[in-house]
Structure formats: C-alpha cells, structure tokens
XYZ file of C-alpha atoms in Angstrom:
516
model
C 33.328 75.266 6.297
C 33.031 73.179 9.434
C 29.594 72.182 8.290
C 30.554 70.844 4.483
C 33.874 68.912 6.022
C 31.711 67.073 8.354
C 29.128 65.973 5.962
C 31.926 65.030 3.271
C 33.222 63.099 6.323
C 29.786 61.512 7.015
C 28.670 60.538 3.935
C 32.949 58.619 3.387
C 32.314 56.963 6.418
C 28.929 55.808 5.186
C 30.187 54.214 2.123
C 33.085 52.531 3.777
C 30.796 50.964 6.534
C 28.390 49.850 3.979
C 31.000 47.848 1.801
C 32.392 46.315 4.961
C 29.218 44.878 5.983
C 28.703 43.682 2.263
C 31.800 42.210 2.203
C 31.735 40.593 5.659
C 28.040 39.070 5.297
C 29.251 37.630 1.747
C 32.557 35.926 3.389
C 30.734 34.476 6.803
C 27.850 33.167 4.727
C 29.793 31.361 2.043
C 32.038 29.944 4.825
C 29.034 28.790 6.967
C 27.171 27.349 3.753
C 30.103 25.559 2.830
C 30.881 24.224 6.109
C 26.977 23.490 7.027
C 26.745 21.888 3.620
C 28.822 19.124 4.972
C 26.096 18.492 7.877
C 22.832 19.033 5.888
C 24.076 16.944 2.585
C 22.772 13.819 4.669
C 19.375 14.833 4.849
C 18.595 16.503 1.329
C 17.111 13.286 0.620
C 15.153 12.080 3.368
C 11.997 13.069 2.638
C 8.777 10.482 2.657
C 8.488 7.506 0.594
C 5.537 9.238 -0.793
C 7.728 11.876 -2.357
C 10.285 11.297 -5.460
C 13.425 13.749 -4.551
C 16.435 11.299 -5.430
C 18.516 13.061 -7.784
C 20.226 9.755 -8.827
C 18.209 8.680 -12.075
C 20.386 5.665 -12.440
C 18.098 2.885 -12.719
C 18.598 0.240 -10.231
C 19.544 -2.730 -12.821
C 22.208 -0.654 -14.057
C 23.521 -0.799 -10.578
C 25.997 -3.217 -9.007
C 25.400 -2.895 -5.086
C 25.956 -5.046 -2.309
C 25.042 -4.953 1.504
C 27.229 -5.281 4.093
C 27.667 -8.543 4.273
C 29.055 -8.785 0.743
C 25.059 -9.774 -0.684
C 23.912 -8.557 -3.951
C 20.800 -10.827 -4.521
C 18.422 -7.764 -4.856
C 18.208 -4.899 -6.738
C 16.704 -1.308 -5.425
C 17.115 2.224 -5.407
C 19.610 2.304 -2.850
C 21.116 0.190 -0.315
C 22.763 3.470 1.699
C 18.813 4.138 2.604
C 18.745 0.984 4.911
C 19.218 2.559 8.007
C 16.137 4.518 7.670
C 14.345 1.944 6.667
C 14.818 -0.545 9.626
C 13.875 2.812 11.945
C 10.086 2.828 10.106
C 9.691 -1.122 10.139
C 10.518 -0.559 14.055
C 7.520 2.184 14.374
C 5.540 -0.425 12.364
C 6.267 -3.153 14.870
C 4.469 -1.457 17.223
C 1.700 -0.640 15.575
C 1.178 -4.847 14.560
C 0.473 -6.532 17.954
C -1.611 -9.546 16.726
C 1.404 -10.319 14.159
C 4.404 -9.675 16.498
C 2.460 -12.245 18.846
C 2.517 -14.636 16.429
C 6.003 -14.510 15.556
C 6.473 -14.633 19.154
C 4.829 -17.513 19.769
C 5.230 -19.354 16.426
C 8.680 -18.879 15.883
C 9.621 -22.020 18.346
C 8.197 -24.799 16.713
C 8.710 -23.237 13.415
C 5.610 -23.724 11.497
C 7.147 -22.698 7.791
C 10.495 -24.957 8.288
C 11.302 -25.544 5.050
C 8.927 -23.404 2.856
C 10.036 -21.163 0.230
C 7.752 -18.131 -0.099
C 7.831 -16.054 -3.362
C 6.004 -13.299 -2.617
C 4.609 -9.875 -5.191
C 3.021 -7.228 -2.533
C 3.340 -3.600 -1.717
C 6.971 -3.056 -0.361
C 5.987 -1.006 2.935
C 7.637 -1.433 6.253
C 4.204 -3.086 7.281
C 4.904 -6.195 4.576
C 8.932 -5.680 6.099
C 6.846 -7.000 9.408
C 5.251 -9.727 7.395
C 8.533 -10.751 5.640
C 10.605 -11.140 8.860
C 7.875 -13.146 10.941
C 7.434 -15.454 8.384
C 11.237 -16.065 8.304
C 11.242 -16.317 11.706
C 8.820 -19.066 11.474
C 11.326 -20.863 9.248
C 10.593 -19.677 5.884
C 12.842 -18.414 2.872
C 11.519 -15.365 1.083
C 12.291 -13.990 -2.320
C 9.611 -10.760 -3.010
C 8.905 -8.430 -5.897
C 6.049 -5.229 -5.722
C 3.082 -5.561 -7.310
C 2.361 -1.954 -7.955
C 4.969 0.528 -9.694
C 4.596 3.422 -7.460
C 3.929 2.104 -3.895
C 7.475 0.673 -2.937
C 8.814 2.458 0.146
C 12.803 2.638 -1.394
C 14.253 2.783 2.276
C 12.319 0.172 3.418
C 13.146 -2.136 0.365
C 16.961 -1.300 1.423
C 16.186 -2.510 4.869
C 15.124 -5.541 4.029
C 18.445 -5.944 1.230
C 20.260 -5.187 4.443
C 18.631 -7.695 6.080
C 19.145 -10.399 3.634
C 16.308 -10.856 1.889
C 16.068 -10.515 -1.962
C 14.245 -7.868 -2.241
C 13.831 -6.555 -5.931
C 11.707 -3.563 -5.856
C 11.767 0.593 -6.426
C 9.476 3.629 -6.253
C 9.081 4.212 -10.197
C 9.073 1.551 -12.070
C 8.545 1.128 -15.677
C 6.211 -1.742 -16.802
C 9.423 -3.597 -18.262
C 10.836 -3.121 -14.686
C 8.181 -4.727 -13.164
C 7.929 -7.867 -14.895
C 11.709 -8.466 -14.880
C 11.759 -7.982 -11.545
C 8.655 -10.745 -11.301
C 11.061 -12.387 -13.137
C 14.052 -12.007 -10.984
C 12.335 -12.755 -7.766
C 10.944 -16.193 -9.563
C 13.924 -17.220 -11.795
C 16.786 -18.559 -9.544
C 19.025 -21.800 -10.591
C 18.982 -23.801 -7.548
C 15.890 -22.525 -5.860
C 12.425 -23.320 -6.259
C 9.589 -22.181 -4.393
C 6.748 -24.097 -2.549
C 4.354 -21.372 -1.769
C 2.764 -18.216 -3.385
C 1.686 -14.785 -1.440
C 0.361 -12.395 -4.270
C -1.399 -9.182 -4.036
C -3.383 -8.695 -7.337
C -2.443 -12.020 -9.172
C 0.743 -10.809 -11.543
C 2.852 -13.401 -9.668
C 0.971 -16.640 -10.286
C 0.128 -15.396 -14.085
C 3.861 -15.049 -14.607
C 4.562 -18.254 -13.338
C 1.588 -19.809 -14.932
C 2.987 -18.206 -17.971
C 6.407 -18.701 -18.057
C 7.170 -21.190 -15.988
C 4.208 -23.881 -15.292
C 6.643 -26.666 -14.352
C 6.955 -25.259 -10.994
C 3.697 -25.693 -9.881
C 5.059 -29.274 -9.526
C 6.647 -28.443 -6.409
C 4.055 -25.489 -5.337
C 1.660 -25.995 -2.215
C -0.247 -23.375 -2.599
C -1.621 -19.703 -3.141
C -2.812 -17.461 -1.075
C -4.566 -14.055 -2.506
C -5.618 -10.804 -0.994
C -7.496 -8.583 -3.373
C -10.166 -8.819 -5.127
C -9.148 -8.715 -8.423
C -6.287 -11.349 -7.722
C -9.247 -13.552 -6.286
C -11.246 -12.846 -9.506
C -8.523 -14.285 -11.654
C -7.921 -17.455 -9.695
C -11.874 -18.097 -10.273
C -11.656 -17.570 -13.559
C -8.688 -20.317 -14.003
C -10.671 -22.255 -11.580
C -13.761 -22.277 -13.945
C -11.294 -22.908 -16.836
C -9.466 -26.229 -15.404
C -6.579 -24.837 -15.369
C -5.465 -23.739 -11.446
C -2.741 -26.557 -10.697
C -2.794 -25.852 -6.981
C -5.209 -25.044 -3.939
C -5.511 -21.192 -3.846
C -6.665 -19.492 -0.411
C -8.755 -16.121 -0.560
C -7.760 -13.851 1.909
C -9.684 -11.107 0.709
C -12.668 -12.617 1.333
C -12.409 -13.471 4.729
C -14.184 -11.588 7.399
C -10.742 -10.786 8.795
C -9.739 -8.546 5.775
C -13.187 -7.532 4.198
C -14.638 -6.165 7.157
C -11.516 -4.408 8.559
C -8.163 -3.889 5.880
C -10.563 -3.079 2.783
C -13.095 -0.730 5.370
C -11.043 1.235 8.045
C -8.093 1.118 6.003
C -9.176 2.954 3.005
C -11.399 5.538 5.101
C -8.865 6.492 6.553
C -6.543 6.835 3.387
C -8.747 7.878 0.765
C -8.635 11.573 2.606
C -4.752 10.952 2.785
C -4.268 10.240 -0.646
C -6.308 13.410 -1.925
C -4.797 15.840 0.385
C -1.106 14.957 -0.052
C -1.372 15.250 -4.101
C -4.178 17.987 -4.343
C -4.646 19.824 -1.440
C -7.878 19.597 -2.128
C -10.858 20.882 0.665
C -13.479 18.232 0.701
C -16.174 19.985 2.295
C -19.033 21.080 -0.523
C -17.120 19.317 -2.841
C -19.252 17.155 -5.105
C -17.981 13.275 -5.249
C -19.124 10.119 -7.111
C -17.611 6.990 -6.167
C -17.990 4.025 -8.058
C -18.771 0.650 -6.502
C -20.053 0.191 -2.586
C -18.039 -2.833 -1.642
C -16.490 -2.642 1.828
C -13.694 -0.332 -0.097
C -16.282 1.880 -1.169
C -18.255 1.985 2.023
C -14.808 2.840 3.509
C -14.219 5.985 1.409
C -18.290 7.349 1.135
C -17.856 7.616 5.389
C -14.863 9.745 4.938
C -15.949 11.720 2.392
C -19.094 12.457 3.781
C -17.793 13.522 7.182
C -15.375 15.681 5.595
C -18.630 17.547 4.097
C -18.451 16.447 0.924
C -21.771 15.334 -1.513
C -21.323 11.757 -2.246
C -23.165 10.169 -4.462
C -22.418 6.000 -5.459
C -22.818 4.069 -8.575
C -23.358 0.476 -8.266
C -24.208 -2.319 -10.004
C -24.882 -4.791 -6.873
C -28.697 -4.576 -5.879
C -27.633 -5.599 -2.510
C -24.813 -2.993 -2.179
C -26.960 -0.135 -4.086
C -29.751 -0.590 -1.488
C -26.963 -0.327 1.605
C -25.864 2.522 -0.147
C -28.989 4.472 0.141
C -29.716 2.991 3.549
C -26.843 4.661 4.768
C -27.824 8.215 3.171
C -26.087 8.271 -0.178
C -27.787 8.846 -3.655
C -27.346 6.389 -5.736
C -26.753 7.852 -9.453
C -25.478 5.999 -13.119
C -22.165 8.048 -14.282
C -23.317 10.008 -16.624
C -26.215 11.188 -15.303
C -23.544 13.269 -12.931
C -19.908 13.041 -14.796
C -20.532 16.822 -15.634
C -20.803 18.035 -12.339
C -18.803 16.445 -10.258
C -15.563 17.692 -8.561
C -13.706 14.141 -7.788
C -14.552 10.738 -9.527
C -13.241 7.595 -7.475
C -13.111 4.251 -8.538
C -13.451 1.306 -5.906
C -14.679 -1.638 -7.860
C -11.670 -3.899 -8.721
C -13.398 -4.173 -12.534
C -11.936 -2.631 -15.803
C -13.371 0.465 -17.582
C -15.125 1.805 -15.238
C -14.290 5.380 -16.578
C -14.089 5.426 -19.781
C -12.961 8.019 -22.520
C -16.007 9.371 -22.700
C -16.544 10.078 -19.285
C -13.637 11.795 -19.304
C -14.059 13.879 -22.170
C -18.001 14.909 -20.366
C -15.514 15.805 -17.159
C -15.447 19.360 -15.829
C -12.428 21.382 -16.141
C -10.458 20.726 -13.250
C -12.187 17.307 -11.772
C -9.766 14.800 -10.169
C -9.768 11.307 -11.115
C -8.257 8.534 -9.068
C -8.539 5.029 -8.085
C -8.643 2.891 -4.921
C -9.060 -0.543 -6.258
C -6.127 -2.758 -6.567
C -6.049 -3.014 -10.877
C -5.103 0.242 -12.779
C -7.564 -0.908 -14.936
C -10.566 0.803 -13.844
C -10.003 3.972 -15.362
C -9.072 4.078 -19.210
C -5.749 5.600 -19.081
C -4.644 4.515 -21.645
C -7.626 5.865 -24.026
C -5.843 9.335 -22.681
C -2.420 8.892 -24.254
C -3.621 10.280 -27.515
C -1.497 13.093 -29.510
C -4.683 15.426 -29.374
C -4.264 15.412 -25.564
C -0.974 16.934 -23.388
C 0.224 15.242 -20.348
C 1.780 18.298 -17.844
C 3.620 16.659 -14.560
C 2.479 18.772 -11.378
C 3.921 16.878 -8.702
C 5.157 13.319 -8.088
C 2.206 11.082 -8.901
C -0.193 13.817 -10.002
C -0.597 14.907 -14.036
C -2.687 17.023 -15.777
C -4.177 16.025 -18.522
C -5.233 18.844 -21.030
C -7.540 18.826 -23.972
C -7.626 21.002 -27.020
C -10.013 23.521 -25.496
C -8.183 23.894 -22.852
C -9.930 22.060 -20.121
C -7.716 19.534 -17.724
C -8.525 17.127 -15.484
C -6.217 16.092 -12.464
C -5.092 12.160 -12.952
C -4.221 11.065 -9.662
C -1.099 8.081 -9.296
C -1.700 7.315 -13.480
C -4.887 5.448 -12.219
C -3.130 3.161 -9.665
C -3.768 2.631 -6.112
C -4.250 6.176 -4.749
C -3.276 5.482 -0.812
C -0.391 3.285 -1.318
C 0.772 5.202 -4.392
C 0.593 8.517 -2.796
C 0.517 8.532 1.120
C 0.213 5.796 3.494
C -1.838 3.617 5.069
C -3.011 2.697 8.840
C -0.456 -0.233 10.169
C -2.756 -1.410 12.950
C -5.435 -2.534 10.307
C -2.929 -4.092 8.084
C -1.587 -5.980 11.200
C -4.934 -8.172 11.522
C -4.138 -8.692 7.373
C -0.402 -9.719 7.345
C -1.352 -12.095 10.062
C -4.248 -13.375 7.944
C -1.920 -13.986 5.433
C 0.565 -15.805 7.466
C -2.054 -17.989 9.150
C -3.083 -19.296 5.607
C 0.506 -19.340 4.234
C 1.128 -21.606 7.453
C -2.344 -23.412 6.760
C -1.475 -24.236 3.453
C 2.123 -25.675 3.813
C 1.045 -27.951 6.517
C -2.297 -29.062 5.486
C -1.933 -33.081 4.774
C -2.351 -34.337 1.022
C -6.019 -34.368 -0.036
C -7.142 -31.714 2.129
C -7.089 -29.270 -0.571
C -8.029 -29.524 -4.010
C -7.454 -27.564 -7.066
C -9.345 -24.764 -6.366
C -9.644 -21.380 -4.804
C -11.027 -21.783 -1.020
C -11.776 -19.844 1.998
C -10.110 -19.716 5.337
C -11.147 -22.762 6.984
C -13.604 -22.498 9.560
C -10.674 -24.333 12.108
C -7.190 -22.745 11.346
C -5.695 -25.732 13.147
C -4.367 -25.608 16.846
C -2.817 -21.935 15.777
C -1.851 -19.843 18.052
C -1.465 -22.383 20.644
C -3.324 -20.236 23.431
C -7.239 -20.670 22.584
C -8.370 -17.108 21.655
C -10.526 -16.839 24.017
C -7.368 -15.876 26.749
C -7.244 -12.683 24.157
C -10.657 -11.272 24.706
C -9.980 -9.303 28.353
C -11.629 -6.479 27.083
C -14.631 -8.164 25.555
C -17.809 -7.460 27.185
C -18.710 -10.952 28.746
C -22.289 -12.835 28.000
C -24.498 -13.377 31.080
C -24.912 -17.189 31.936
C -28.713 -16.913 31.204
C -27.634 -15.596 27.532
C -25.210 -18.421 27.433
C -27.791 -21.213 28.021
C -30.775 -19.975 26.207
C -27.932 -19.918 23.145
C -26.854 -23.339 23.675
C -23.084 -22.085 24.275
C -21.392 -22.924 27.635
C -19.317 -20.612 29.459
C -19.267 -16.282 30.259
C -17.265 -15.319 26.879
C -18.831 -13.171 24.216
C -18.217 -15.708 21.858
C -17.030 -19.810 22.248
C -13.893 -20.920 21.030
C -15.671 -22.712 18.072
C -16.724 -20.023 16.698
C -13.867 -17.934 17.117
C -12.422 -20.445 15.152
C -14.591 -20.586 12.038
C -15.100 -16.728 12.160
C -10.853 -16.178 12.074
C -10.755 -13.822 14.048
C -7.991 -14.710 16.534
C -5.876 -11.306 14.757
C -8.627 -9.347 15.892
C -8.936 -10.031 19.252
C -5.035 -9.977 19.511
C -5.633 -6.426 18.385
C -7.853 -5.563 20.509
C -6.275 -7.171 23.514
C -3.574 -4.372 22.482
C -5.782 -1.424 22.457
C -6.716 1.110 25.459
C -9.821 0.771 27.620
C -11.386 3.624 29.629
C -10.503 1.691 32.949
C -6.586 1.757 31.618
C-alpha cells in the first residue's frame, strides 16, 4: 500500500515539475528575446559589403533622404549606414601612406583650386580616400560607380554624410546605372572641368549626351584597359575633344594595381562565392597581361593546374617561361574545373564554350568589361537561371548540367570580396597626380589625344623622391660613375621622375624592414 502511494506520488510530482520547467523556459526566453531584440536589431544588418542582407527593397530613387546637415544631393541605399562607413575609410587610411602624404603635403597650396571632378569608379572606402584628398586639394567632386555590383553601400553613405554627391548602390539595374551617370553629370549651375573614369561609361555618356561640355573640360584621365582602348579608338576616329591621360598604362599601375592586386583577389573572389578548394583543380585563364600573370601565381600556388590562352606572342612565350601550358579554349573547355577571363576584350567565352563546359565548371571574370563572357547568349528560355547566393547563379541546361556564373560576368574581386588597399594606394595617387597634371598643365601642352604620364610630373610632391627611398639599397660610387649618374641612391631623381614612381617609394618608405 505504502509502495503504490509513493509511486502515484512520484510519478504527480514528475508531471508537475516537468510543466513548470516548460512553462518557465517558455516565459524567460520570450522575455529575454524580446528585450535582447531591442540590442541585436542594430546589427542584423551589418554584415560585409560583399554580402546583400538589407531587407529594405525600396530602391534608392524612390527615396527622399537627407544627411544631417539637411543635404539630399545623392542618392544611395541608405544614409543611416554612414557611420560604418567613415569607420572602414579610417582602416583604409592607413593602409594608403603614399596618398595620405600627398594630401598632406598638397593640400596647402591647393593644387585642384577650382577644378570640378566628375568622377565614375568603384565606390570602396579606398576611392572614399581618393575623393577626400582630392577635395582637400581644392577640388569639387560629383561621382557615380562604374560597375553594378561593387559599390560598398556604407561607404557610399559616408561619403553622402560627408557632403559629397555620391549617387551609387550595391545592385543596380542597367537603367540605374546610367541615370545615375546621368545624375552625377546633369546639374543646372555646375559644370565640370575634369574627368576620372574607370572603364570609359562616363566620357561616352557625356560624349553622347552632352558634347557641349567638353568646351569647358581639361581633361581625362583613364585607368583600365578597356577605358584606354576606347579613348584610342576615338583618338583614331578624330573625334576625342580633349587630352586624355592613361593611367593604366603606366608602370605605376601595370606593374603593381593590375599584378599584386588581383593575385591576391582572384583567390578571394572564388572562395567567398564558391568555397571552392583550388588545389588539383584544373584552371584555364584567358589572357597573360599583368592581370593574368597576377591570377596564374595564385592559382598555381594554391595547387591548382593552370593552363593560359593567349593571343600576344610576347605574353604566350612569358607564359610558358614561367611554367604554364599554353592551350586554345577548346582544346581544354571540356575539362576544366574554373574558366577565368583577364583580357579586357569581348567574347572571349562564347556560347559554345559554354555549352562544351563540364557540369559544374565556374565561370568568372577579372577584367574590367562584362563583356568577355557571353552572358547574354545564356538568357535563353531553353536555359534556367537558379540564384545560390548573392552574386553567384546557376545556370542549368536541359540535360541537366549547370555551370556556376560568378558576379553575372562582372568584375569578380570587386563584385564579390575585396581588394588589397595598400596596392590601390600607389593607384589613387596615380590618379590624383595626373588629375593635378592635367588641370595645371599650360595651353598647348596637351593635345587631343590619349597620352602617358609624363616622364616629369612637375615639381610634385615638393620633397624630391629621393628623401623617400631610406630603405632602398644604395648604389656604390664606382656603380654610380661607370653609369654616368652622380650620387649613392639606387636611382637619380631624373629618373624617378620619368619612371613615376614617387607613390611607390612613399609606399615603401611606409613598410617594415628587418632592422625595424
């Protein structure tokens, strides 16, 4: 009797304890969550640029927004993301000695007084650096992107915060980006004087739509390839109203933006959207231009076989002096895991290359036009598009076989990750030093045509760049005379000068030595 009111008792008390703690977990947790909500909400959206979490789908010209200061000239994703924003252009600061010097040292005798720079780049908190140096130098800026997907939304808020007119998202649709071309270029009462474009949309809009204003326009200056190809080919034409500089083209950006910069991104790029493990993976990359040469070195590190396609005799044979075969397309489009693009051309890959793909290869691009692979051949009711992530589609044919399409065939690193802000430092200030170049340069110096950086970029920076080069190995005296040069420096000023290298060696004046 004992036994059965004990275990009656037991098995009560059991029950009653058990709905308790189901009743007191439910109650703490929904009174935690909703008071933790309140301190979490903040952050929900703060991922990476890289990523597309906003939940607002609102686009930005359907917005009305204003900073602070009661400014609406600008339109972005949101204005609320500027304090983030100004936190990365302060890590990019530091990672952009040779510009920061300039502005430093510049910024007295203000070298752009008076110029009114339109600019279409990549909205990152390394062109935020740009922007603000060459308004410290005295110049007004007005800027649009010129790629769809590579904007950095917090940083683009930043700068709306800061004042500029920025008009600019992650996103964009092709209308979006030409009215916001338009927008940046189309103001009553303002005109500008000077041109920075990235990829040559700007100028052809202008050119386009509004040719009167190369009236008042000084110049251009251009830093990729395909942007330089275009200005040649209105060169050739008669029909470029202004002088047009070629950054890309100068040893300052070839040899250092288009070659460390994309070895290190390329890997970035692919990881982020694909996860993909390199080593034993079979690659073909087409073109070995400094891009190219940039993205083989990672890639073969990493373990991967690369092979190159090239249509450059001199850039095929340093190709397979460095230890890559050199291959046409098709002879490997079957068998290869990951196709890359690095040539700056148009239909490169073609629909039939991709229809001789293997099921699962990824496609992508790292050359400034989305031209180079035939996306648009691909849009086709026979094939289905499948979204897998931001910036990364499948692309499935009636068989069943898909290929990964990587950024729509855009600029992989920019589109998708990130890129190395000390390399772009010696770049911005390349493009500063011509923007400055250009505006001051006395009537007659410069035709109607596309040039070079001079070989003498004036008296700029006013310390001779040979004070920069304390971590230089010096020349022996004997090596100076039996070259004719005077002095114990590695190089002489003069040729310093006509190289244009003074970002460099600001660089490296920054970097760390084994004695330091």
């Amino acid at each position: 009797m004992i036994f059965c009111f004990v275990l009656v008792f037991s098995i009560v008390f059991f029950f009653v304890f058990f709905f308790f703690r189901l009743f007191a977990c439910t109650f703490f947790s929904r009174a935690t969550l909703a008071s933790g909500s309140r301190r979490l909400r903040p952050f929900v959206g703060d991922s990476a640029s890289y990523t597309d979490s906003s939940d607002d789908e609102t686009s930005p010209r359907d917005k009305q927004q204003k900073n602070s200061k009661g400014n609406g000239d600008f339109c972005i994703k949101n204005i609320k993301q500027a304090d983030f924003g100004r936190r990365e252009i302060e890590i990019a600061e530091q990672e952009m000695p040779a510009l920061m010097a300039l502005r430093k040292r510049a910024q007295g005798e203000k070298p752009l007084a008076g110029a009114k720079v339109v600019g279409c780049t990549h909205i990152t908190a390394q062109t935020a650096v740009l922007m603000e140096t060459l308004t410290a130098l005295g110049a007004q800026c007005r800027w649009a992107a010129c790629n769809i997907y590579s904007t950095q939304n917090e940083v683009a808020a930043a700068l709306a915060e800061g004042g500029f007119s920025v008009f600019a998202w992650k996103g964009e649709s092709e209308d979006d980006f030409w009215w916001c071309i338009d927008r940046c270029v189309n103001l009553e009462g303002w005109q500008p004087n000077m041109i920075l474009d990235d990829g040559g949309d700007l100028t052809h809009w202008i050119y386009k739509k509004y040719p009167n204003m190369f009236k008042k326009i000084k110049g251009i200056v251009e830093e990729s390839v395909t942007g330089v190809h275009r200005l040649y080919q209105l060169s050739k034409a008669g029909k470029l109203c202004v002088p047009a500089m070629n950054v890309n083209d100068s040893v300052t950006k070839q040899k250092f933006d288009n070659l460390y910069c994309c070895r290190e991104s390329i890997l970035d790029g692919l990881k982020r959207t694909t996860d993909v493990m390199f080593g034993g993976k079979q690659v073909v990359v087409c073109g070995y231009g400094e891009v190219g040469k940039g993205c083989c070195a990672a890639l073969k590190a990493m373990g991967s076989i690369v092979y190159v396609t090239e249509i450059d005799p001199i850039c095929a044979l340093q190709a397979c002096m460095d230890g890559f075969r050199l291959v046409k397309l098709n002879e490997v489009i079957r068998q290869v895991d990951i196709v890359i693009t690095c040539t700056g051309n148009k239909n490169v890959v073609v629909r039939e290359y991709l229809d001789r793909m293997k099921n699962g290869c990824i496609v992508c691009n790292m050359g400034h036009s989305n031209t180079e692979i035939d996306v648009a051949s691909l849009r086709t009711p026979e094939l289905t598009w499948e979204r897998v992530r931001s910036q990364v589609d499948h692309v499935i044919w009636p068989d069943g076989k898909r290929i990964v399409l990587l950024a729509e065939g855009r600029l992989l690193n920019l589109s998708c990750s990130t890129v190395p802000t000390f390399v772009l430092s010696i770049t911005a200030t390349t493009q500063a030093l011509a923007l400055i170049e250009l505006y001051n340069a006395p009537e007659g110096r410069y035709k109607q045509d596309v040039y070079l950086l001079p070989k003498k970029m004036g008296k700029r920076p006013p310390n001779s760049p040979v004070s920069l080069l304390a971590r230089v190995t010096k020349r022996s005296h004997s090596f100076s005379l039996s070259l004719s040069f005077s002095g114990s420096f590695p190089l002489p000023p003069s040729v310093l000068l006509q190289m244009n290298m003074w970002p460099v060696f600001t660089c490296l004046r920054s970097m760390p030595t084994s004695q330091s």
